[in-house]
Amino acid sequence: MLAALSQFKRSLSLLPVVLLAACGDADWQHTEYAASQSSFDFRLPAGIPQPFVPANNPMTAEKVELGRHLFYDTRLSGNQTQSCASCHFQSLGFADGVAVPTGSTGEVLSRNSQGLLNVAYNATYTWANHSLLSLFSQHQVPLFGEFPVELGVNDANQQEILTRISTDPQYQSLFAAAYPEVENPFQFTAISQAMASFIRSMVSFESAYDRYERGDSSALTESQKRGMAMFFDEKTECFHCHGGFNFSQSTLHNQTVFFEAPFFNNGLYNLDGLGAYPEGNQGLFELTGKVEDKGKFRPVSLRNIAITAPYMHDGSLSSLEAVIDFYAAGGRKPAVVNGLETGDGRLNPNKSGFVSGFTLTDQEKQDLLSFLQALTDEHFNQDARFSNPFQNAKSE
């Protein structure tokens, strides 16, 4: 009976749900692009829908390969010191293992670098921006952002950067193959489209959990099976924010009927007792100005979660054990983080009703932890399709 109930809840969590009211702004819709029918081979197992592909940037193998080179190329930053891969390491699921990254000019960012596995299925991008609806638009942030500077592309160095790329014989071939009908493809629009295509191709469903769902009953240990039942149980309520095939309710694909883009406050801070988060890092509130949106962030996918520590938007929780303890408490107890008193997050007035707390035995906690570890996709973390092409060239 319990097993059947758990399976039923997992099935429910796969359905698209209208959650626009949770966004803090119910007036916007996903109308930036229409979807295209993609012939690109994402290598998806049966039952998994294709990612949403914008009609103005269709997927091609040539464009993906160009994007792979650009993703790893430090020449794309203003001072040639960083690439996208500087904050996204394949061995760590394309996260970087630090609380918050540092940009190419030494400015420290305020938000944690997210892993990139299956981000093609994100309904929105970055931690708390309901207006970034595509990988292309997301890419403008690290490329051109000034507060803080990441890659440091600006009006003064744009042409120099394009010259670095366009005079390279290898890039001349790669751009010609990716954009055969474009007279001069050496533009930042084409660069962003190619990198978006590469990141969109980072799709994989080869974790132990996936193998178990496809019928391999031996793929999960007994502890992981118990942890899975607990994950999908009302006791912990994990699945409410991290449900569906991609373990995030913020999911979009080519079969989506209703656009779903929820943002949640999980009680990480409560500086003033009225719901305040640290200045400059207050989540969706910074865009909407609505008090109820303070501390609301997009629920990330839990795929590869065991290797993408530290956790939360500011990297303030160092381990999965700490994350489980945090949710068991119903939010953060008063603490000092980086010299800042967090307040009692458990009493945050904007906190989601799904973060109500729960009690686990030591064995139950270990079971839940074991299940989360079963979401690691080692195949993805070693897949040559996503590896550094310059490093590979040196080793050949």
Tab-separated table of C-alpha atoms in Angstrom:
chain	number	residue	atom	x	y	z
A	1	MET	CA	0.000	0.000	0.000
A	2	LEU	CA	2.771	2.462	0.942
A	3	ALA	CA	4.730	1.571	-2.178
A	4	ALA	CA	1.649	2.136	-4.331
A	5	LEU	CA	0.986	5.491	-2.658
A	6	SER	CA	4.592	6.553	-3.235
A	7	GLN	CA	4.385	5.602	-6.922
A	8	PHE	CA	1.085	7.523	-7.224
A	9	LYS	CA	2.671	10.662	-5.754
A	10	ARG	CA	5.641	10.375	-8.113
A	11	SER	CA	3.217	10.119	-11.022
A	12	LEU	CA	1.358	13.207	-9.841
A	13	SER	CA	4.593	15.141	-9.614
A	14	LEU	CA	5.279	14.454	-13.304
A	15	LEU	CA	2.189	16.394	-14.352
A	16	PRO	CA	2.469	20.060	-15.374
A	17	VAL	CA	0.899	22.283	-12.704
A	18	VAL	CA	-0.185	25.905	-12.945
A	19	LEU	CA	1.876	27.674	-10.298
A	20	LEU	CA	2.075	31.183	-11.694
A	21	ALA	CA	0.671	32.596	-8.459
A	22	ALA	CA	3.809	31.377	-6.685
A	23	CYS	CA	6.005	33.442	-8.965
A	24	GLY	CA	5.203	36.752	-7.308
A	25	ASP	CA	4.100	38.083	-10.714
A	26	ALA	CA	1.223	36.281	-12.376
A	27	ASP	CA	1.037	38.691	-15.326
A	28	TRP	CA	3.951	37.329	-17.345
A	29	GLN	CA	3.915	34.273	-19.579
A	30	HIS	CA	6.481	32.283	-21.518
A	31	THR	CA	5.960	34.050	-24.845
A	32	GLU	CA	9.551	34.915	-25.714
A	33	TYR	CA	9.823	32.103	-28.247
A	34	ALA	CA	7.709	29.476	-29.894
A	35	ALA	CA	8.932	25.902	-29.638
A	36	SER	CA	10.494	24.157	-32.619
A	37	GLN	CA	10.379	20.475	-33.441
A	38	SER	CA	13.977	19.412	-32.945
A	39	SER	CA	15.646	16.619	-34.895
A	40	PHE	CA	18.704	16.823	-32.654
A	41	ASP	CA	19.466	13.556	-30.874
A	42	PHE	CA	19.373	14.254	-27.141
A	43	ARG	CA	19.807	10.490	-26.490
A	44	LEU	CA	16.759	10.380	-24.270
A	45	PRO	CA	15.370	7.195	-22.742
A	46	ALA	CA	11.766	6.235	-23.455
A	47	GLY	CA	9.219	8.306	-21.582
A	48	ILE	CA	11.345	11.455	-21.184
A	49	PRO	CA	10.131	14.455	-23.230
A	50	GLN	CA	12.483	16.520	-25.336
A	51	PRO	CA	13.670	19.869	-23.975
A	52	PHE	CA	11.931	23.006	-25.194
A	53	VAL	CA	13.935	24.313	-28.169
A	54	PRO	CA	13.306	27.919	-29.260
A	55	ALA	CA	12.334	28.253	-32.903
A	56	ASN	CA	14.869	31.042	-33.457
A	57	ASN	CA	17.770	28.819	-32.348
A	58	PRO	CA	17.258	25.268	-33.638
A	59	MET	CA	19.648	22.596	-32.417
A	60	THR	CA	22.358	21.266	-34.745
A	61	ALA	CA	25.377	19.122	-33.983
A	62	GLU	CA	27.627	21.749	-35.584
A	63	LYS	CA	26.273	24.535	-33.411
A	64	VAL	CA	26.662	22.401	-30.291
A	65	GLU	CA	30.292	21.650	-31.148
A	66	LEU	CA	31.016	25.342	-31.697
A	67	GLY	CA	29.374	26.103	-28.365
A	68	ARG	CA	31.509	23.480	-26.641
A	69	HIS	CA	34.682	25.229	-27.794
A	70	LEU	CA	33.395	28.657	-26.784
A	71	PHE	CA	32.293	27.375	-23.360
A	72	TYR	CA	35.871	26.369	-22.526
A	73	ASP	CA	37.694	29.281	-24.208
A	74	THR	CA	39.214	31.970	-21.955
A	75	ARG	CA	39.597	34.253	-24.985
A	76	LEU	CA	35.896	34.986	-24.618
A	77	SER	CA	36.485	36.990	-21.433
A	78	GLY	CA	37.664	40.575	-21.500
A	79	ASN	CA	41.051	39.902	-19.919
A	80	GLN	CA	41.378	36.316	-21.224
A	81	THR	CA	41.563	34.814	-17.726
A	82	GLN	CA	38.243	32.959	-17.474
A	83	SER	CA	35.762	30.963	-19.487
A	84	CYS	CA	32.312	29.607	-18.624
A	85	ALA	CA	34.100	26.448	-17.505
A	86	SER	CA	35.993	28.442	-14.862
A	87	CYS	CA	32.850	28.276	-12.709
A	88	HIS	CA	31.412	25.027	-14.091
A	89	PHE	CA	33.572	21.885	-13.774
A	90	GLN	CA	32.363	18.732	-15.500
A	91	SER	CA	33.664	16.500	-12.687
A	92	LEU	CA	31.342	18.379	-10.300
A	93	GLY	CA	28.281	18.233	-12.512
A	94	PHE	CA	29.361	21.629	-13.906
A	95	ALA	CA	29.187	23.312	-10.487
A	96	ASP	CA	32.439	24.607	-8.943
A	97	GLY	CA	32.606	23.415	-5.333
A	98	VAL	CA	32.796	26.842	-3.678
A	99	ALA	CA	30.133	28.891	-1.900
A	100	VAL	CA	30.203	31.724	-4.443
A	101	PRO	CA	32.486	32.209	-7.451
A	102	THR	CA	34.863	35.032	-8.329
A	103	GLY	CA	34.643	36.821	-11.671
A	104	SER	CA	37.431	37.498	-14.149
A	105	THR	CA	38.314	40.860	-12.588
A	106	GLY	CA	38.298	39.598	-9.005
A	107	GLU	CA	34.768	40.623	-8.046
A	108	VAL	CA	33.048	38.094	-5.789
A	109	LEU	CA	29.562	37.063	-6.910
A	110	SER	CA	26.707	36.787	-4.429
A	111	ARG	CA	25.158	33.550	-5.679
A	112	ASN	CA	26.303	29.965	-5.959
A	113	SER	CA	27.245	28.447	-9.338
A	114	GLN	CA	24.581	25.899	-10.227
A	115	GLY	CA	25.234	22.547	-11.854
A	116	LEU	CA	24.240	22.318	-15.518
A	117	LEU	CA	22.837	18.792	-15.827
A	118	ASN	CA	19.454	19.006	-17.595
A	119	VAL	CA	19.188	22.804	-17.342
A	120	ALA	CA	17.599	22.526	-20.787
A	121	TYR	CA	14.425	21.730	-18.825
A	122	ASN	CA	14.482	24.870	-16.658
A	123	ALA	CA	11.414	27.080	-16.905
A	124	THR	CA	13.496	30.113	-15.885
A	125	TYR	CA	17.206	30.710	-15.414
A	126	THR	CA	19.544	31.848	-12.654
A	127	TRP	CA	18.387	31.737	-9.034
A	128	ALA	CA	15.634	34.338	-8.968
A	129	ASN	CA	14.794	36.009	-12.256
A	130	HIS	CA	11.347	35.407	-13.735
A	131	SER	CA	12.286	37.266	-16.918
A	132	LEU	CA	15.155	35.004	-18.027
A	133	LEU	CA	13.223	32.437	-20.033
A	134	SER	CA	15.920	31.031	-22.291
A	135	LEU	CA	19.519	29.906	-22.175
A	136	PHE	CA	20.314	32.620	-24.702
A	137	SER	CA	19.003	35.400	-22.462
A	138	GLN	CA	20.651	33.835	-19.410
A	139	HIS	CA	23.993	33.922	-21.182
A	140	GLN	CA	23.916	37.689	-21.411
A	141	VAL	CA	24.405	37.840	-17.628
A	142	PRO	CA	27.887	36.248	-17.350
A	143	LEU	CA	28.999	37.773	-20.654
A	144	PHE	CA	27.958	41.395	-20.221
A	145	GLY	CA	27.056	41.757	-16.536
A	146	GLU	CA	28.674	44.686	-14.708
A	147	PHE	CA	27.391	44.322	-11.134
A	148	PRO	CA	29.328	42.151	-10.578
A	149	VAL	CA	31.627	41.543	-13.537
A	150	GLU	CA	31.900	37.896	-14.591
A	151	LEU	CA	33.464	37.418	-18.038
A	152	GLY	CA	33.756	41.164	-18.480
A	153	VAL	CA	32.635	41.729	-22.059
A	154	ASN	CA	31.883	45.426	-22.599
A	155	ASP	CA	31.666	48.096	-25.280
A	156	ALA	CA	35.394	48.783	-25.096
A	157	ASN	CA	36.573	45.204	-25.699
A	158	GLN	CA	33.813	43.569	-27.765
A	159	GLN	CA	35.537	44.023	-31.090
A	160	GLU	CA	38.865	42.840	-29.709
A	161	ILE	CA	37.222	39.656	-28.421
A	162	LEU	CA	35.503	39.019	-31.752
A	163	THR	CA	38.849	39.517	-33.519
A	164	ARG	CA	40.498	36.928	-31.249
A	165	ILE	CA	37.832	34.427	-32.275
A	166	SER	CA	37.404	35.310	-35.946
A	167	THR	CA	41.134	35.157	-36.783
A	168	ASP	CA	41.501	31.626	-35.391
A	169	PRO	CA	41.467	29.104	-38.302
A	170	GLN	CA	39.699	26.476	-36.194
A	171	TYR	CA	36.901	28.889	-35.309
A	172	GLN	CA	36.596	29.932	-38.935
A	173	SER	CA	35.750	26.319	-39.763
A	174	LEU	CA	33.493	25.841	-36.736
A	175	PHE	CA	31.468	29.005	-37.368
A	176	ALA	CA	31.105	28.221	-41.077
A	177	ALA	CA	29.764	24.758	-40.237
A	178	ALA	CA	27.392	26.063	-37.551
A	179	TYR	CA	26.094	29.026	-39.559
A	180	PRO	CA	26.541	28.085	-43.249
A	181	GLU	CA	24.026	30.675	-44.512
A	182	VAL	CA	25.315	33.618	-42.466
A	183	GLU	CA	27.777	35.908	-44.234
A	184	ASN	CA	29.477	37.113	-41.049
A	185	PRO	CA	28.594	34.876	-38.079
A	186	PHE	CA	31.282	36.344	-35.831
A	187	GLN	CA	28.819	38.234	-33.655
A	188	PHE	CA	27.853	37.859	-30.011
A	189	THR	CA	24.352	36.785	-31.021
A	190	ALA	CA	25.769	33.736	-32.776
A	191	ILE	CA	28.196	33.104	-29.907
A	192	SER	CA	25.371	33.107	-27.348
A	193	GLN	CA	23.187	30.908	-29.546
A	194	ALA	CA	25.973	28.352	-29.926
A	195	MET	CA	26.761	28.235	-26.222
A	196	ALA	CA	23.049	27.971	-25.429
A	197	SER	CA	22.863	25.020	-27.816
A	198	PHE	CA	25.820	23.315	-26.159
A	199	ILE	CA	24.396	23.763	-22.659
A	200	ARG	CA	20.972	22.641	-23.879
A	201	SER	CA	22.595	19.426	-25.124
A	202	MET	CA	23.787	18.609	-21.565
A	203	VAL	CA	20.972	16.128	-21.024
A	204	SER	CA	21.369	12.773	-19.297
A	205	PHE	CA	19.253	10.291	-17.356
A	206	GLU	CA	21.749	7.629	-16.314
A	207	SER	CA	21.736	7.794	-12.510
A	208	ALA	CA	21.026	4.749	-10.355
A	209	TYR	CA	17.559	6.183	-9.766
A	210	ASP	CA	16.912	6.346	-13.527
A	211	ARG	CA	18.031	2.761	-14.010
A	212	TYR	CA	15.704	1.698	-11.198
A	213	GLU	CA	12.781	3.566	-12.773
A	214	ARG	CA	13.488	1.787	-16.065
A	215	GLY	CA	13.075	-1.580	-14.385
A	216	ASP	CA	16.437	-2.486	-12.853
A	217	SER	CA	15.329	-3.356	-9.324
A	218	SER	CA	18.943	-3.879	-8.251
A	219	ALA	CA	20.009	-0.331	-9.195
A	220	LEU	CA	19.024	1.020	-5.754
A	221	THR	CA	20.018	-0.374	-2.379
A	222	GLU	CA	17.352	-1.146	0.200
A	223	SER	CA	18.381	2.013	2.063
A	224	GLN	CA	17.959	4.096	-1.105
A	225	LYS	CA	14.538	2.589	-1.739
A	226	ARG	CA	13.433	3.535	1.763
A	227	GLY	CA	14.880	7.007	1.234
A	228	MET	CA	12.967	7.354	-2.039
A	229	ALA	CA	9.688	6.480	-0.300
A	230	MET	CA	10.480	9.108	2.327
A	231	PHE	CA	11.361	11.727	-0.304
A	232	PHE	CA	7.946	11.315	-1.925
A	233	ASP	CA	6.075	11.209	1.386
A	234	GLU	CA	4.038	14.003	2.965
A	235	LYS	CA	6.219	13.671	6.069
A	236	THR	CA	9.181	15.376	4.429
A	237	GLU	CA	7.265	17.030	1.530
A	238	CYS	CA	10.454	17.173	-0.574
A	239	PHE	CA	8.609	16.326	-3.781
A	240	HIS	CA	6.362	19.393	-3.623
A	241	CYS	CA	9.264	21.634	-4.706
A	242	HIS	CA	11.541	19.006	-6.242
A	243	GLY	CA	9.125	16.719	-8.058
A	244	GLY	CA	8.870	15.522	-11.639
A	245	PHE	CA	11.362	13.711	-13.826
A	246	ASN	CA	13.924	16.485	-13.331
A	247	PHE	CA	13.387	16.839	-9.556
A	248	SER	CA	12.289	20.466	-9.837
A	249	GLN	CA	8.817	21.902	-10.216
A	250	SER	CA	10.344	24.676	-12.335
A	251	THR	CA	10.298	22.580	-15.494
A	252	LEU	CA	9.560	23.213	-19.165
A	253	HIS	CA	9.702	20.792	-22.098
A	254	ASN	CA	8.215	20.307	-25.547
A	255	GLN	CA	5.072	18.667	-24.144
A	256	THR	CA	4.358	21.259	-21.463
A	257	VAL	CA	0.729	22.357	-21.443
A	258	PHE	CA	0.864	24.967	-18.681
A	259	PHE	CA	3.894	27.142	-18.033
A	260	GLU	CA	5.157	26.452	-14.525
A	261	ALA	CA	7.731	28.715	-12.852
A	262	PRO	CA	7.487	28.632	-9.073
A	263	PHE	CA	9.749	30.440	-6.637
A	264	PHE	CA	9.869	29.485	-2.953
A	265	ASN	CA	11.089	30.972	0.315
A	266	ASN	CA	12.589	28.149	2.386
A	267	GLY	CA	13.321	30.095	5.559
A	268	LEU	CA	17.062	30.498	5.120
A	269	TYR	CA	17.086	34.040	6.587
A	270	ASN	CA	14.840	36.350	8.578
A	271	LEU	CA	17.110	39.251	9.455
A	272	ASP	CA	14.523	41.625	10.896
A	273	GLY	CA	11.775	39.240	11.930
A	274	LEU	CA	9.726	40.522	8.981
A	275	GLY	CA	11.229	38.289	6.287
A	276	ALA	CA	14.294	40.269	5.213
A	277	TYR	CA	17.186	38.568	3.422
A	278	PRO	CA	20.683	40.063	3.011
A	279	GLU	CA	20.753	43.277	0.975
A	280	GLY	CA	21.360	42.592	-2.711
A	281	ASN	CA	20.449	38.939	-2.351
A	282	GLN	CA	16.736	38.999	-1.554
A	283	GLY	CA	15.527	36.748	-4.330
A	284	LEU	CA	12.579	37.526	-6.577
A	285	PHE	CA	11.781	40.639	-4.511
A	286	GLU	CA	14.652	42.489	-6.198
A	287	LEU	CA	12.760	42.349	-9.499
A	288	THR	CA	9.128	42.521	-8.433
A	289	GLY	CA	9.422	44.831	-5.401
A	290	LYS	CA	6.696	42.793	-3.713
A	291	VAL	CA	7.275	42.211	-0.011
A	292	GLU	CA	5.911	38.686	-0.236
A	293	ASP	CA	8.653	37.824	-2.749
A	294	LYS	CA	11.492	38.446	-0.301
A	295	GLY	CA	13.608	35.320	-0.105
A	296	LYS	CA	11.912	33.513	-2.984
A	297	PHE	CA	14.251	31.511	-5.206
A	298	ARG	CA	13.792	28.966	-7.989
A	299	PRO	CA	13.846	25.327	-6.806
A	300	VAL	CA	16.896	23.809	-8.490
A	301	SER	CA	16.975	20.266	-9.827
A	302	LEU	CA	18.312	17.727	-7.333
A	303	ARG	CA	20.038	15.726	-10.029
A	304	ASN	CA	23.770	15.414	-9.243
A	305	ILE	CA	23.029	17.074	-5.913
A	306	ALA	CA	25.555	14.920	-4.017
A	307	ILE	CA	28.466	16.413	-5.982
A	308	THR	CA	27.359	20.038	-6.328
A	309	ALA	CA	27.989	21.222	-2.744
A	310	PRO	CA	27.830	23.725	-1.131
A	311	TYR	CA	24.104	24.378	-1.212
A	312	MET	CA	21.480	27.141	-1.295
A	313	HIS	CA	21.624	30.307	-3.385
A	314	ASP	CA	24.530	31.658	-1.335
A	315	GLY	CA	26.344	28.386	-0.723
A	316	SER	CA	25.812	28.750	3.016
A	317	LEU	CA	25.093	25.063	3.724
A	318	SER	CA	28.178	22.931	3.234
A	319	SER	CA	26.794	19.384	3.078
A	320	LEU	CA	23.707	17.351	2.248
A	321	GLU	CA	23.510	16.346	5.898
A	322	ALA	CA	23.262	20.042	6.789
A	323	VAL	CA	20.531	20.507	4.180
A	324	ILE	CA	18.464	17.655	5.618
A	325	ASP	CA	18.897	19.065	9.132
A	326	PHE	CA	17.863	22.490	7.844
A	327	TYR	CA	14.596	21.236	6.361
A	328	ALA	CA	13.922	18.986	9.335
A	329	ALA	CA	14.077	22.105	11.529
A	330	GLY	CA	11.608	23.914	9.267
A	331	GLY	CA	14.137	26.570	8.286
A	332	ARG	CA	17.366	27.956	9.662
A	333	LYS	CA	17.722	28.353	13.399
A	334	PRO	CA	19.374	31.619	14.502
A	335	ALA	CA	23.007	31.484	13.461
A	336	VAL	CA	25.919	33.594	12.257
A	337	VAL	CA	26.935	33.083	8.619
A	338	ASN	CA	29.899	34.995	7.221
A	339	GLY	CA	29.630	37.438	10.099
A	340	LEU	CA	25.938	38.068	9.496
A	341	GLU	CA	23.243	37.074	11.987
A	342	THR	CA	20.689	35.157	9.974
A	343	GLY	CA	17.689	35.634	12.238
A	344	ASP	CA	15.188	32.836	12.853
A	345	GLY	CA	14.311	31.587	9.378
A	346	ARG	CA	11.773	29.174	10.824
A	347	LEU	CA	9.581	32.203	11.598
A	348	ASN	CA	9.979	33.927	8.230
A	349	PRO	CA	6.482	35.177	7.274
A	350	ASN	CA	7.120	34.434	3.578
A	351	LYS	CA	8.305	30.874	4.155
A	352	SER	CA	6.662	28.189	2.035
A	353	GLY	CA	4.098	26.023	3.784
A	354	PHE	CA	6.004	22.997	2.500
A	355	VAL	CA	8.911	23.844	4.837
A	356	SER	CA	7.171	22.904	8.071
A	357	GLY	CA	9.790	20.615	9.560
A	358	PHE	CA	9.852	16.902	10.369
A	359	THR	CA	11.534	14.398	12.644
A	360	LEU	CA	13.800	11.606	11.382
A	361	THR	CA	15.571	8.782	13.116
A	362	ASP	CA	19.282	8.393	12.394
A	363	GLN	CA	18.456	5.515	10.038
A	364	GLU	CA	15.799	7.524	8.208
A	365	LYS	CA	18.202	10.397	7.741
A	366	GLN	CA	20.803	8.034	6.326
A	367	ASP	CA	18.211	6.491	3.998
A	368	LEU	CA	17.165	9.903	2.670
A	369	LEU	CA	20.786	10.883	2.184
A	370	SER	CA	21.461	7.619	0.338
A	371	PHE	CA	18.569	8.270	-2.020
A	372	LEU	CA	19.840	11.763	-2.840
A	373	GLN	CA	23.210	10.226	-3.641
A	374	ALA	CA	21.452	7.869	-6.075
A	375	LEU	CA	20.622	10.910	-8.224
A	376	THR	CA	24.284	11.307	-9.253
A	377	ASP	CA	24.850	10.720	-12.969
A	378	GLU	CA	28.467	9.580	-13.286
A	379	HIS	CA	28.008	9.028	-17.018
A	380	PHE	CA	27.249	12.713	-17.518
A	381	ASN	CA	30.209	13.785	-15.395
A	382	GLN	CA	32.571	11.839	-17.678
A	383	ASP	CA	30.815	12.166	-21.043
A	384	ALA	CA	33.310	13.219	-23.721
A	385	ARG	CA	30.587	15.171	-25.557
A	386	PHE	CA	30.719	17.782	-22.806
A	387	SER	CA	34.458	17.747	-22.128
A	388	ASN	CA	37.110	20.388	-22.784
A	389	PRO	CA	38.009	20.162	-26.512
A	390	PHE	CA	41.276	22.070	-26.024
A	391	GLN	CA	42.422	19.699	-23.299
A	392	ASN	CA	41.520	16.735	-25.483
A	393	ALA	CA	43.475	18.205	-28.387
A	394	LYS	CA	46.595	18.524	-26.210
A	395	SER	CA	46.386	14.892	-25.153
A	396	GLU	CA	46.020	13.509	-28.674
